[in-house]
Amino acid sequence: MNSLANKRILLGVTGGIAAYKSAELTRLLRRAGAEVRVVMTAAAADFITPLTLQALSGQPVYSRWDEAGAAMGHIELARWADRVLVAPATADTLARLAQGRADDLLSALCLATTAPLYLAPAMNQAMWRHAATRDNVETLRSRGVRLLGPAEGEQACGDTGPGRMLEPEALLAALSASFESGALAGLKVLVTAGPTREAIDPVRFMGNRSSGKMGYAVAAAAAEAGARVQLVSGPVALPCPPRVERVMVESAAEMLDAVLERVADTDIFVAAAAVADYRPQAAAADKIKKTVQPLTLRLEPAPDILATVSRLPQRPFCVGFAAETADLERHARKKRLAKSLDLVAANRVGRGLGFEADDNELHLFWEGGDARLARAPKPRLARLLIEHIAARYRAGLAHPPQGDDHADHTA
Ligand code: C5P
């Protein structure tokens, strides 16, 4: 269970006796590979020191507006999060969130974020049972807020009943499960990612700026969605995502071989690699010596991996990317038809988006439809893309294309 790796968790801590458990929760989240940023209310600081949570999260702890402004603005922090978890969430916190208040940093963040919001209530049993709290919980639930707990049992005040905060291990498990959609359960997904390197001579190559981040995020999201994932990766410095089987390659030819070896056993193929379009016709056997003369390299087209796969008689569901600097929609639609793709994910490159960037935005096109995925960190965007892929894949199974309309197009 490590679907929390590289996930961004915004942990809100409010003023209840269970706040001491937030320290353990922070530690567990970090150990599971999550990035954690803690926001405390003023009352929380009466129960646990910001220094403790700062040390455990490895990040500054936010509690006042000015602090959020100094390190990361409150809207930026709200956007940063993949999940917001308020633990403990006091009766007062539930009331404030139900009202949509924004007069302290944590409630403003909860209002500003589009990430799923989880609350772990912790309060005296009579407060939990009170009609006012019942109403607030109902209101929050109706807006899609998820409540984790409370548990029943002995309370700090001596009462027994519902109102204990769930244990940190249970909160960790719930957050982890929230990233596991199961949308691709039982399916086999093959992903290409990163650049390729085309040898010029034994020490030099032609390459490109692809970081592999988007492809790796797609592989990670597919694994979270329950797929068995194989990743064929060009040279990048990224760690292999959890539960993904990776093979590293260098050139377009090696990538093609690695893909063809695996594709027969694949339900969905996602080509996110920035494969070289051209490669030197022949790599020099020895290092090319420097002279004062101009040097001409003769290039030939490199194999188009995606087009090759999409032309196979028993092809998987094929997804391609289209990185464009202009006229995105027209080029993407053309590419979808030219390469016979089931789905194309188009993105603009340049202006801080695309290669090497942490954020991206995508416009998806498929037969008879399209969808825009707004600018977001690549891991979040990849999860949305996987949801669309799963939906299109299942729709295709329900209504397979008539005739052989995939084979008519050539790249
Ligand atoms: O480079 P191009 O815009 O044609 O890339 C579109 C899609 O085709 C991408 O998904 C890319 O991974 C794939 N591609 C490939 N092999 C190539 C070139 C591109 O698989 N040689």
Short mmCIF file of N, CA and C and ligand atoms in Angstrom, two decimals, residues 192 252 255 269-277 302-308 319-324 335 339 341 344-345, ligand 1:
data_model
loop_
_atom_site.label_atom_id
_atom_site.label_comp_id
_atom_site.label_asym_id
_atom_site.label_seq_id
_atom_site.Cartn_x
_atom_site.Cartn_y
_atom_site.Cartn_z
N THR A 192 5.03 4.42 -22.66
CA THR A 192 6.38 4.88 -22.98
C THR A 192 6.55 6.26 -22.38
N ALA A 252 15.29 5.12 -30.12
CA ALA A 252 13.94 4.83 -30.63
C ALA A 252 13.84 3.37 -31.04
N MET A 255 13.48 1.32 -28.00
CA MET A 255 12.15 1.52 -27.42
C MET A 255 11.11 0.74 -28.21
N PHE A 269 -2.32 1.05 -24.53
CA PHE A 269 -0.96 1.54 -24.79
C PHE A 269 -0.99 3.06 -24.74
N VAL A 270 -0.15 3.65 -23.88
CA VAL A 270 -0.08 5.11 -23.79
C VAL A 270 1.32 5.53 -24.19
N ALA A 271 1.42 6.22 -25.31
CA ALA A 271 2.73 6.65 -25.81
C ALA A 271 2.98 8.08 -25.35
N ALA A 272 3.72 8.21 -24.27
CA ALA A 272 4.01 9.55 -23.76
C ALA A 272 5.46 9.93 -24.01
N ALA A 273 6.22 9.03 -24.62
CA ALA A 273 7.64 9.32 -24.86
C ALA A 273 7.79 10.36 -25.96
N ALA A 274 8.83 11.17 -25.83
CA ALA A 274 9.20 12.10 -26.90
C ALA A 274 10.26 11.40 -27.73
N VAL A 275 9.79 10.58 -28.63
CA VAL A 275 10.70 9.76 -29.45
C VAL A 275 11.31 10.66 -30.53
N ALA A 276 12.58 10.45 -30.81
CA ALA A 276 13.23 11.24 -31.87
C ALA A 276 12.48 11.05 -33.19
N ASP A 277 12.32 12.13 -33.93
CA ASP A 277 11.72 11.99 -35.26
C ASP A 277 12.79 11.56 -36.26
N ALA A 302 13.25 8.20 -37.67
CA ALA A 302 13.25 7.13 -36.67
C ALA A 302 11.90 6.41 -36.74
N PRO A 303 11.81 5.19 -36.25
CA PRO A 303 10.51 4.48 -36.31
C PRO A 303 9.46 5.21 -35.48
N ASP A 304 8.24 5.24 -35.98
CA ASP A 304 7.14 5.81 -35.19
C ASP A 304 6.51 4.67 -34.39
N ILE A 305 6.78 4.66 -33.11
CA ILE A 305 6.39 3.53 -32.26
C ILE A 305 4.87 3.44 -32.15
N LEU A 306 4.27 4.59 -31.89
CA LEU A 306 2.82 4.61 -31.70
C LEU A 306 2.09 4.19 -32.98
N ALA A 307 2.53 4.75 -34.12
CA ALA A 307 1.88 4.39 -35.40
C ALA A 307 2.07 2.91 -35.70
N THR A 308 3.25 2.38 -35.34
CA THR A 308 3.50 0.95 -35.56
C THR A 308 2.53 0.11 -34.75
N VAL A 319 -3.35 5.38 -27.03
CA VAL A 319 -3.42 6.78 -26.59
C VAL A 319 -2.11 7.47 -26.96
N GLY A 320 -2.22 8.61 -27.63
CA GLY A 320 -1.02 9.37 -27.98
C GLY A 320 -1.06 10.76 -27.40
N PHE A 321 0.09 11.38 -27.35
CA PHE A 321 0.17 12.79 -26.93
C PHE A 321 0.47 13.63 -28.16
N ALA A 322 0.03 14.86 -28.14
CA ALA A 322 0.36 15.78 -29.21
C ALA A 322 0.82 17.08 -28.57
N ALA A 323 2.12 17.32 -28.63
CA ALA A 323 2.66 18.57 -28.07
C ALA A 323 2.74 19.58 -29.20
N GLU A 324 2.02 20.67 -29.06
CA GLU A 324 1.95 21.63 -30.16
C GLU A 324 2.25 23.03 -29.64
N LYS A 335 -3.69 14.43 -35.97
CA LYS A 335 -2.80 13.37 -35.48
C LYS A 335 -3.59 12.14 -35.04
N LYS A 339 -2.68 8.70 -36.99
CA LYS A 339 -2.07 7.55 -36.29
C LYS A 339 -3.13 6.56 -35.81
N LEU A 341 -5.63 6.79 -33.59
CA LEU A 341 -5.61 6.69 -32.13
C LEU A 341 -7.02 6.66 -31.56
N VAL A 344 -6.37 11.11 -28.10
CA VAL A 344 -5.14 11.90 -28.14
C VAL A 344 -5.21 12.98 -27.06
N ALA A 345 -4.10 13.15 -26.36
CA ALA A 345 -4.01 14.16 -25.30
C ALA A 345 -3.10 15.27 -25.80
O1 C5P B 1 6.08 13.39 -32.44
P1 C5P B 1 4.58 13.30 -32.61
O2 C5P B 1 3.91 14.62 -32.40
O3 C5P B 1 4.15 12.59 -33.85
O4 C5P B 1 4.12 12.40 -31.36
C1 C5P B 1 2.78 12.05 -31.20
C2 C5P B 1 2.68 10.78 -30.43
O5 C5P B 1 3.38 9.73 -31.09
C3 C5P B 1 3.22 10.79 -29.02
O6 C5P B 1 2.31 10.06 -28.25
C4 C5P B 1 4.56 10.06 -29.11
O7 C5P B 1 4.85 9.35 -27.92
C5 C5P B 1 4.32 9.10 -30.26
N1 C5P B 1 5.53 8.88 -31.07
C6 C5P B 1 6.07 7.59 -31.11
N2 C5P B 1 7.16 7.36 -31.92
C7 C5P B 1 7.72 8.36 -32.64
C8 C5P B 1 7.18 9.66 -32.57
C9 C5P B 1 6.09 9.88 -31.77
O8 C5P B 1 5.58 6.68 -30.45
N3 C5P B 1 8.78 8.12 -33.39
#
